[in-house]
Tab-separated table of C-alpha atoms in Angstrom:
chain	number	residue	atom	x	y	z
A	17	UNK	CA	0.000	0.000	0.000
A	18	UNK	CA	1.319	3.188	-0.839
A	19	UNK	CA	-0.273	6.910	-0.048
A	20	UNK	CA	0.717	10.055	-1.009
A	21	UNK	CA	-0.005	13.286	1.127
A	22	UNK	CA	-0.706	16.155	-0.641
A	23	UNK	CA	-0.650	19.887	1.182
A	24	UNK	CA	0.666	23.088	0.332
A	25	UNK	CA	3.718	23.169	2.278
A	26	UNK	CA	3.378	26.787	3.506
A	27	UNK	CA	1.698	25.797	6.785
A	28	UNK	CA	3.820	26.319	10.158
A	29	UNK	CA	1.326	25.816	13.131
A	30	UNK	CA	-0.555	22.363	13.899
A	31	UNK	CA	-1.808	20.888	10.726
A	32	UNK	CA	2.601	21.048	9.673
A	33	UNK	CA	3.219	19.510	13.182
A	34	UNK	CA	0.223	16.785	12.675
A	35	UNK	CA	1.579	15.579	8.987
A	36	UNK	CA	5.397	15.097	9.790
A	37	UNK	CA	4.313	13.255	12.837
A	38	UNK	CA	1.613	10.867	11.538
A	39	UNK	CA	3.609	10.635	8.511
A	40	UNK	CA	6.996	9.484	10.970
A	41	UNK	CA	5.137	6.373	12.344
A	42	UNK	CA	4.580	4.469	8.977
A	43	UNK	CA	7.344	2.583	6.891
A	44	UNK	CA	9.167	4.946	4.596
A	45	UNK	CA	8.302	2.939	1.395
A	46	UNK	CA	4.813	3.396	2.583
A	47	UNK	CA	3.916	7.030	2.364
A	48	UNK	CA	5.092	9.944	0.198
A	49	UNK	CA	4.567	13.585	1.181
A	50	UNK	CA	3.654	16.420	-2.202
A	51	UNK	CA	4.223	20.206	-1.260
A	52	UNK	CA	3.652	23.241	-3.835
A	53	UNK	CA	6.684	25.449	-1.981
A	54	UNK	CA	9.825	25.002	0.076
A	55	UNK	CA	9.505	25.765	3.387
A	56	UNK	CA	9.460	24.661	7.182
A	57	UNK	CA	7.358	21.333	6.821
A	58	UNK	CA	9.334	20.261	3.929
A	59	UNK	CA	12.390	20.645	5.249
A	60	UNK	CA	11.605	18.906	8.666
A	61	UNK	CA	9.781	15.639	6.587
A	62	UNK	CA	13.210	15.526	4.894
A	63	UNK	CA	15.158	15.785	8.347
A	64	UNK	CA	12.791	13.435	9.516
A	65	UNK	CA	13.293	10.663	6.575
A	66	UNK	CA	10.070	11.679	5.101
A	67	UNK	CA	10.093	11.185	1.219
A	68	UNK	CA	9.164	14.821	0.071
A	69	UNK	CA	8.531	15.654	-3.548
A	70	UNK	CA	8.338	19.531	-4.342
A	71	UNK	CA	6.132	20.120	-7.273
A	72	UNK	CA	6.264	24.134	-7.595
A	73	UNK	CA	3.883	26.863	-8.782
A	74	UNK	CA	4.466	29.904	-9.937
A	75	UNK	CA	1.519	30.993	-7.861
A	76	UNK	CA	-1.037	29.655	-6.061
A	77	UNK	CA	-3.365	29.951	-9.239
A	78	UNK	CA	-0.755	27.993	-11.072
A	79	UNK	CA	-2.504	25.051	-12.374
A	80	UNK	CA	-0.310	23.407	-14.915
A	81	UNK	CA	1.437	21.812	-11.228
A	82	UNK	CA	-2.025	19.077	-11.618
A	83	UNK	CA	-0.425	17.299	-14.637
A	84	UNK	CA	2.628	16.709	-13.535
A	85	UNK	CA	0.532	15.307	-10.167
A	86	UNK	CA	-1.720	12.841	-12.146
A	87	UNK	CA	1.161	11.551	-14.260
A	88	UNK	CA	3.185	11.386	-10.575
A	89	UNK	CA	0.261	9.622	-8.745
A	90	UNK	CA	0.045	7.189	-11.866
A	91	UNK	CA	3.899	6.372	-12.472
A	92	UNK	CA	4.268	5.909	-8.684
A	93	UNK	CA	1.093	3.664	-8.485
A	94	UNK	CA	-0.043	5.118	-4.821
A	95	UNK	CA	-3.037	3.495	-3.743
A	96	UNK	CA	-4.695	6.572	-1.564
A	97	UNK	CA	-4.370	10.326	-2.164
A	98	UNK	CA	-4.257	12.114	1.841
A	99	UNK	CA	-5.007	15.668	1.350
A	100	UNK	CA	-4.603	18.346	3.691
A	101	UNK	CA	-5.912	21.388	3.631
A	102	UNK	CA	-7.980	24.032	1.147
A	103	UNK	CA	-5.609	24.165	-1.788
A	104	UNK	CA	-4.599	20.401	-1.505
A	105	UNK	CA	-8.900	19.438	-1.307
A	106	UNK	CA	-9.390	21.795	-4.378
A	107	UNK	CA	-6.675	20.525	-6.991
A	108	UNK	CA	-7.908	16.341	-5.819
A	109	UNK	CA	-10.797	17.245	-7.186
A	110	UNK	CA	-9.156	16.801	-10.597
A	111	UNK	CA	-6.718	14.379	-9.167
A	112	UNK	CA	-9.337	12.334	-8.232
A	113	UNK	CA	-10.952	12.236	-12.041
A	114	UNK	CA	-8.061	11.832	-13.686
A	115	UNK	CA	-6.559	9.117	-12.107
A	116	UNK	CA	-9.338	7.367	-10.412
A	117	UNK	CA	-7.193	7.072	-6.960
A	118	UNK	CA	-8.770	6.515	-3.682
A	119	UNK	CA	-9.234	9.939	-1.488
A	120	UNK	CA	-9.086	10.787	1.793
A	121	UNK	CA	-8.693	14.045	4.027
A	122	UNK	CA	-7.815	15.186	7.245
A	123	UNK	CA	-9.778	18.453	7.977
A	124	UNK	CA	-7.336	20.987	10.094
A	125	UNK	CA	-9.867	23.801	10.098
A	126	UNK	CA	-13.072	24.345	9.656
A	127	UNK	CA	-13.746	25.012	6.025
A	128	UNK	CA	-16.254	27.707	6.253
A	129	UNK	CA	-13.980	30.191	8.120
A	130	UNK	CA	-10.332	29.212	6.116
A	131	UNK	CA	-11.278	32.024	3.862
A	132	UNK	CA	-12.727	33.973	6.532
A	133	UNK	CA	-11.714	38.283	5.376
A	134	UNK	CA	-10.700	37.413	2.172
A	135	UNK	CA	-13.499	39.254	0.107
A	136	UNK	CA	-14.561	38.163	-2.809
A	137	UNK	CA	-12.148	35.688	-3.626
A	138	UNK	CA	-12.582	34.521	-0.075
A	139	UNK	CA	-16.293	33.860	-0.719
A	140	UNK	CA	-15.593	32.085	-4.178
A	141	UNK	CA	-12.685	29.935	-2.341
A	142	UNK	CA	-15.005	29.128	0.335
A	143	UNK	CA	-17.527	27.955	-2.083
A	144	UNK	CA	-14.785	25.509	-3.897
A	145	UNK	CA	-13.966	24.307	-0.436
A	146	UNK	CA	-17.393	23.288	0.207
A	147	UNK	CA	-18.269	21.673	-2.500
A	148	UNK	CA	-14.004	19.920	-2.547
A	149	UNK	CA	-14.871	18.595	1.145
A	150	UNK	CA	-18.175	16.591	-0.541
A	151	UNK	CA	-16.335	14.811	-3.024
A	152	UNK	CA	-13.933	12.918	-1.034
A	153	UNK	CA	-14.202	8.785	-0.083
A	154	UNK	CA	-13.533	9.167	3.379
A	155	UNK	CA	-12.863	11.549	6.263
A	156	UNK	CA	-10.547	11.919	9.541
A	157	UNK	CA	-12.165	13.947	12.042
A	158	UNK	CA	-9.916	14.719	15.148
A	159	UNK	CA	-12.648	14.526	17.477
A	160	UNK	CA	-16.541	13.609	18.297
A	161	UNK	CA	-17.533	17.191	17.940
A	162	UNK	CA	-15.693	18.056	14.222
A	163	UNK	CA	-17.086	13.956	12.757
A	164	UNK	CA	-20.586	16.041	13.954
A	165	UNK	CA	-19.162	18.788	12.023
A	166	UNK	CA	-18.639	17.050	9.128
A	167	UNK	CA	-22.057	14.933	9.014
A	168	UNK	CA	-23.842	18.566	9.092
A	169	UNK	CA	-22.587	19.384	5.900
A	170	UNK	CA	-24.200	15.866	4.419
A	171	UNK	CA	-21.244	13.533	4.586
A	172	UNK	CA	-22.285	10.208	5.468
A	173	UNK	CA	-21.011	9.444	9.226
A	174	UNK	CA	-19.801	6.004	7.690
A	175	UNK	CA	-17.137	8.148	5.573
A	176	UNK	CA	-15.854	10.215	8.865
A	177	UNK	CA	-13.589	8.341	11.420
A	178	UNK	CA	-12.910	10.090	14.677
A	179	UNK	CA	-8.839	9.467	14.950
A	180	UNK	CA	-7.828	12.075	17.537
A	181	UNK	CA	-4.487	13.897	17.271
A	182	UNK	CA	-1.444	12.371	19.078
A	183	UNK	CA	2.222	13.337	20.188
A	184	UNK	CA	5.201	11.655	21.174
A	185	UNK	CA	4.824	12.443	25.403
A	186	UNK	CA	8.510	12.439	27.140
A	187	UNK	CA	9.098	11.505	30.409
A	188	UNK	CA	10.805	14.789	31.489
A	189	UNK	CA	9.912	18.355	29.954
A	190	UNK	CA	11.776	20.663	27.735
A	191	UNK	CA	14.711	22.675	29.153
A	192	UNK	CA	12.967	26.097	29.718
A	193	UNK	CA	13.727	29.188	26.937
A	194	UNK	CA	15.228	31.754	28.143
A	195	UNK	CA	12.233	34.778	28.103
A	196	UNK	CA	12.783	38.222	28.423
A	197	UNK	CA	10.081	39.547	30.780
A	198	UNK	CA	10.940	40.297	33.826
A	199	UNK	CA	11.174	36.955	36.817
A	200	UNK	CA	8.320	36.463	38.495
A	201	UNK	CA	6.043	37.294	36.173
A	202	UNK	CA	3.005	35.062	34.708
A	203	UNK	CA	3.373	34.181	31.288
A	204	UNK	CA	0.927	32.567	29.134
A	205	UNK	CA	2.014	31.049	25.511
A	206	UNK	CA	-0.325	31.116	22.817
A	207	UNK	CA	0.561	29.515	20.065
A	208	UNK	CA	-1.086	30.311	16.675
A	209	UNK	CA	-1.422	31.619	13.614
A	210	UNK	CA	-2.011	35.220	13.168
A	211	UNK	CA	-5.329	35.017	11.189
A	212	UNK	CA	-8.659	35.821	12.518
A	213	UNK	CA	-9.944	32.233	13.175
A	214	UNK	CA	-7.440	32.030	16.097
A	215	UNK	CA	-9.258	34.960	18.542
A	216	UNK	CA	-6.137	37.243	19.493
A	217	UNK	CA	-8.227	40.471	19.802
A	218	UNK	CA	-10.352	38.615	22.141
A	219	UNK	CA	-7.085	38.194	24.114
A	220	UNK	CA	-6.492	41.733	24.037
A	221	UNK	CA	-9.709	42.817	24.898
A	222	UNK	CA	-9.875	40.247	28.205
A	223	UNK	CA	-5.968	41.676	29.138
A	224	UNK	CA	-7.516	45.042	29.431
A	225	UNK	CA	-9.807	44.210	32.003
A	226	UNK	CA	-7.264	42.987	34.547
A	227	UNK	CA	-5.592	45.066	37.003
A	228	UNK	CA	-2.842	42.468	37.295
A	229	UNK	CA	-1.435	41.707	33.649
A	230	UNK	CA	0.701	38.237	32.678
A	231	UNK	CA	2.801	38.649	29.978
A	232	UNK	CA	1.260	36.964	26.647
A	233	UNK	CA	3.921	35.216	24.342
A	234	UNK	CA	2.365	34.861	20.720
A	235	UNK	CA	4.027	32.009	18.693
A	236	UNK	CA	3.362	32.484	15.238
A	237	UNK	CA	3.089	34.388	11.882
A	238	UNK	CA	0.493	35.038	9.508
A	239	UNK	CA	-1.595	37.226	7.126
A	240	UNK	CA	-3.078	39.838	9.864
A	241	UNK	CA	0.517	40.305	12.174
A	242	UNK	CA	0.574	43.896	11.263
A	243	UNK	CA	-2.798	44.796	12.085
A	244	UNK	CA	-2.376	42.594	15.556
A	245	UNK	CA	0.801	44.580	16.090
A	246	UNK	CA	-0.934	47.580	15.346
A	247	UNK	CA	-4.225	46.562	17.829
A	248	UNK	CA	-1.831	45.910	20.581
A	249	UNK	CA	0.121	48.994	21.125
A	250	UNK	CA	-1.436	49.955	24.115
A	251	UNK	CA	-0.406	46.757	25.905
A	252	UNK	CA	2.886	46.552	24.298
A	253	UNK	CA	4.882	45.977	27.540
A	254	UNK	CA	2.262	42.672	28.391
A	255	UNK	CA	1.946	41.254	24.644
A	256	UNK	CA	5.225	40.009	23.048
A	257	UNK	CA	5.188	38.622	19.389
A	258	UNK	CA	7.448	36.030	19.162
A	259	UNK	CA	7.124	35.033	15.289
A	260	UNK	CA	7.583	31.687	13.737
A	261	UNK	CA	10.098	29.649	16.658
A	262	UNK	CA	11.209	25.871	16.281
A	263	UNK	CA	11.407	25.848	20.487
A	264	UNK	CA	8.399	25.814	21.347
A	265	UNK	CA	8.581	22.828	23.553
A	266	UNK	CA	11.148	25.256	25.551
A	267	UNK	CA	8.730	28.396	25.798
A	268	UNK	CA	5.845	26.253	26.643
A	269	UNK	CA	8.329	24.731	29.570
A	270	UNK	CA	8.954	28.515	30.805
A	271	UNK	CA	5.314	29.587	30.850
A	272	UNK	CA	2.758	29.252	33.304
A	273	UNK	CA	-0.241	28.385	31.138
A	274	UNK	CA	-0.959	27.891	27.457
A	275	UNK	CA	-4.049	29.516	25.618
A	276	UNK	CA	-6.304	28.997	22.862
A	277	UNK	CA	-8.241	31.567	21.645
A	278	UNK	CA	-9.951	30.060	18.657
A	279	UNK	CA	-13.383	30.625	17.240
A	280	UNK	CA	-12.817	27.307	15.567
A	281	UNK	CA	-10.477	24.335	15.624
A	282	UNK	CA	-10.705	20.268	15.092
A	283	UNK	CA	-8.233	18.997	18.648
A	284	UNK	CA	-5.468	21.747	18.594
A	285	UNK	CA	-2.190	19.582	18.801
A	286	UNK	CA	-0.197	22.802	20.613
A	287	UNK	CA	-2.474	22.203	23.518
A	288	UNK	CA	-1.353	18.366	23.623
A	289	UNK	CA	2.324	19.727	23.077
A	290	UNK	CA	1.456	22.207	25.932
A	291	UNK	CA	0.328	19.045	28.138
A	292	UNK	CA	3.246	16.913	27.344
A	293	UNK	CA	5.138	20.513	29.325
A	294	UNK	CA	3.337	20.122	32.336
A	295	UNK	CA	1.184	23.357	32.080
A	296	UNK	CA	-2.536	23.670	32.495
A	297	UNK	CA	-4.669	25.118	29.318
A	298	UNK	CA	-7.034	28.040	28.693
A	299	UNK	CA	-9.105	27.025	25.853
A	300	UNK	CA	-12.342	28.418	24.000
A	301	UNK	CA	-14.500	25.596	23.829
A	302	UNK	CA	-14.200	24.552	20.468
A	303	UNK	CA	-13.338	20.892	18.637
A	304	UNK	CA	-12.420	17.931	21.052
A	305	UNK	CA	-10.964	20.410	23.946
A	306	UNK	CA	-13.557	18.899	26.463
A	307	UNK	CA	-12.296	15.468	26.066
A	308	UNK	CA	-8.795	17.206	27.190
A	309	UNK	CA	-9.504	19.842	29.593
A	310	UNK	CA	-11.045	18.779	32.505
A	311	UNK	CA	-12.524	22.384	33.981
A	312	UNK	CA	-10.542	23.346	37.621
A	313	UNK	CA	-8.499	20.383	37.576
A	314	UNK	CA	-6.229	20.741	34.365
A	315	UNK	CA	-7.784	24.387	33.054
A	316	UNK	CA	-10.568	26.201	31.901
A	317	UNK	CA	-12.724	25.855	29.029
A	318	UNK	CA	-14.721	29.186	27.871
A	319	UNK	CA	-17.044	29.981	25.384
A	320	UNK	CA	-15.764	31.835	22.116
A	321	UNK	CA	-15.649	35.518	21.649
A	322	UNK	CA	-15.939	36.088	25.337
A	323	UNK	CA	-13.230	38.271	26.908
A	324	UNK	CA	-15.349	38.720	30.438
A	325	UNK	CA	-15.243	34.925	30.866
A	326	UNK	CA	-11.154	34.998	29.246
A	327	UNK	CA	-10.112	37.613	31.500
A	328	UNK	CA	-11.884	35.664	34.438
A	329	UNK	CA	-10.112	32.306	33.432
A	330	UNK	CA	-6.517	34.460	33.195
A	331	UNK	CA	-7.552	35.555	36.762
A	332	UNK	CA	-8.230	32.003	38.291
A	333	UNK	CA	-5.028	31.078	36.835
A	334	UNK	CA	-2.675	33.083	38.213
A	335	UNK	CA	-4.209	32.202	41.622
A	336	UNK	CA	-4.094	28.320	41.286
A	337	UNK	CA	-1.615	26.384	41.422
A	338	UNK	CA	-0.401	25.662	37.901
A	339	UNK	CA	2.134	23.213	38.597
A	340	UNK	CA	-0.239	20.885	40.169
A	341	UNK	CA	-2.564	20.805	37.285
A	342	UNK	CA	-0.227	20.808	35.027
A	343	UNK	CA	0.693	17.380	36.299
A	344	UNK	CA	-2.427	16.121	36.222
A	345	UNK	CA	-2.952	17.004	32.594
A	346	UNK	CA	0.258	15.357	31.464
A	347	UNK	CA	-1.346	12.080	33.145
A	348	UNK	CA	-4.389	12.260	31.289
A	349	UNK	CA	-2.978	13.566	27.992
A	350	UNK	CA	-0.210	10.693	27.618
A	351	UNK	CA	-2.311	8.044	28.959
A	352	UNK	CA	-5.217	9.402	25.989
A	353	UNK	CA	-3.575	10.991	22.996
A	354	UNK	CA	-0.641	8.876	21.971
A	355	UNK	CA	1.309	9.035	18.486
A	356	UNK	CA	0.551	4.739	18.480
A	357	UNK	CA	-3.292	5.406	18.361
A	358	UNK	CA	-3.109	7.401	15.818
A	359	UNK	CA	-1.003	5.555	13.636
A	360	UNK	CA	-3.310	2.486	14.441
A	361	UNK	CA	-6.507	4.432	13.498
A	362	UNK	CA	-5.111	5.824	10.312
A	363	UNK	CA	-4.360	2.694	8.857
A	364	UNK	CA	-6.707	1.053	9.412
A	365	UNK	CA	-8.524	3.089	7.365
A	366	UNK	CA	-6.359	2.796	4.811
A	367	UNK	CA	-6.358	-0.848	4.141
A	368	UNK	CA	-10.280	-0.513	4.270
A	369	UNK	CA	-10.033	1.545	1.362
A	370	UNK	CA	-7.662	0.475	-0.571
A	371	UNK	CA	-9.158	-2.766	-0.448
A	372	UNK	CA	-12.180	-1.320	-2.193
């Protein structure tokens, strides 16, 4: 059996992090990995003995790349085409017709928000995505609530299988980064994009409600950074933008408590990477959180969009006592969320279809 994932090969946050590592646990001769650009996740797969084919575009709207894809997916003989994300669902579409291959997805995001601000392209590439998402042979949904998700939108809940999102979980965390706020201090990472989906102004707006201020370490880049930059000046000396980082198993070691913002997410794997740290989580209640976060014993859960109830968790946690429930949720998270069920899961899938 062989597969071939197919995503775009810009991505740096979870759905990069998910693909090298589910991709790490099958035989090399097994799985292939297709990007459309160089970048961070195609130069970890290689690192990590990943076979990674570029095929390039000129742009995004280059679509002469889907020939040389067919003709790739036909001369290799894969079995099952993986895709992962928007531009990846759209092009296996044709994949799909042209070379009659099995397909499968794993949906990162929810694809009625991906374009979410883009205008009128935004509304035209969020019509694509819908009807891409309909077309495939089966679905991995990384938890309960997303398979419901999914089965909404008229997919058959035969086609979705609920594989939940998995890390390798050491037995001693990272050495801590070295952070420049002052000692003492309460620091909460949030790792994320920079894109509207992932609720930073709602972190803003609950910061300026407390008295008492942590300092907030944002992990990521993305397409709204100067407008967040620009949003935050007033709490400049709380709200640190740390860019893309390849440590963030250190700064997650030197912070008090992780957050997650989002107005929408499948099972977030930083909060899992947070967990395997030994730090309690602040999490909008969104995707499979619940079946992670047990509320005032290994963090809060609040509703999206709410700064009065963010502000309020921020509060409670810089009164409890972190360390202890960040124990607690490293017991429950490594016990629950391993990189072996996952690997399990996923192929048994596969062989099911392929065996169609």
């Amino acid at each position: 059996m062989k597969v071939l994932h197919l995503i775009s090969g810009g991505e740096t946050g979870g759905s990069r992090k998910h693909v090298i590592t589910l991709l790490e646990q099958f035989e090399p001769s097994e799985v292939t990995l297709a990007v459309f650009q160089e970048g961070a996740l195609a130069e970890e797969a290689r690192a990590a003995g990943i076979r990674t084919e570029l095929f390039a575009q000129k742009s995004r709207y280059d679509l002469s790349v889907l020939r040389r894809l067919a003709n790739f997916i036909q001369a290799e003989q894969f079995d099952i085409l993986h895709s992962h994300g928007p531009r990846a669902n759209l092009f296996g579409i044709y994949l799909k017709k042209k070379t009659g291959i099995r397909w499968v997805t794993t949906v990162h995001s929810d694809p009625a928000l991906d374009f979410v601000k883009g205008g009128v392209k935004g509304t035209i590439f969020t019509k694509l995505s819908m009807y891409a998402i309909r077309q495939m042979d089966h679905y991995f949904a990384v938890s309960d609530r997303f398979k419901q998700n999914l089965v909404s939108l008229g997919i058959s809940a035969e086609k979705v299988q609920t594989v939940y999102n998995g890390i390798h979980f050491t037995e001693e965390p990272a050495e801590s980064a070295l952070l420049h706020v002052p000692d003492h201090e309460f620091v909460i990472a949030m790792v994320a994009r920079l894109h509207p989906i992932k609720g930073h102004e709602i972190v803003f707006d609950a910061l300026r409600q407390l008295e008492m201020k942590p300092h907030v370490l944002l992990i990521g880049d993305g397409p709204i950074e100067d407008e967040l930059h620009a949003k935050a000046q007033d709490l400049r000396e709380h709200v640190h933008f740390l860019g893309f980082r390849k440590d963030v198993a250190n700064i997650y070691a030197a912070s008090d408590v992780a957050l997650l913002a989002s107005y929408s997410e499948s099972f977030p794997l930083a909060l899992l990477e947070a967990a395997n740290e030994r730090i309690p989580l602040i999490s909008t209640d969104v995707g499979g959180v619940g079946e992670l976060i047990t509320p005032g014993e290994t963090g809060w859960i609040i509703p999206t969009g709410d700064a009065h109830a963010l502000a309020a968790a921020i509060r409670g946690a810089m009164q409890a006592d972190v360390k202890l429930m960040g124990e607690k949720l490293y017991e429950h998270a490594s016990n629950n969320f391993s990189l072996d069920q996952l690997h399990k899961a996923t192929k048994e899938v596969y062989v099911k279809i392929a065996s169609r």
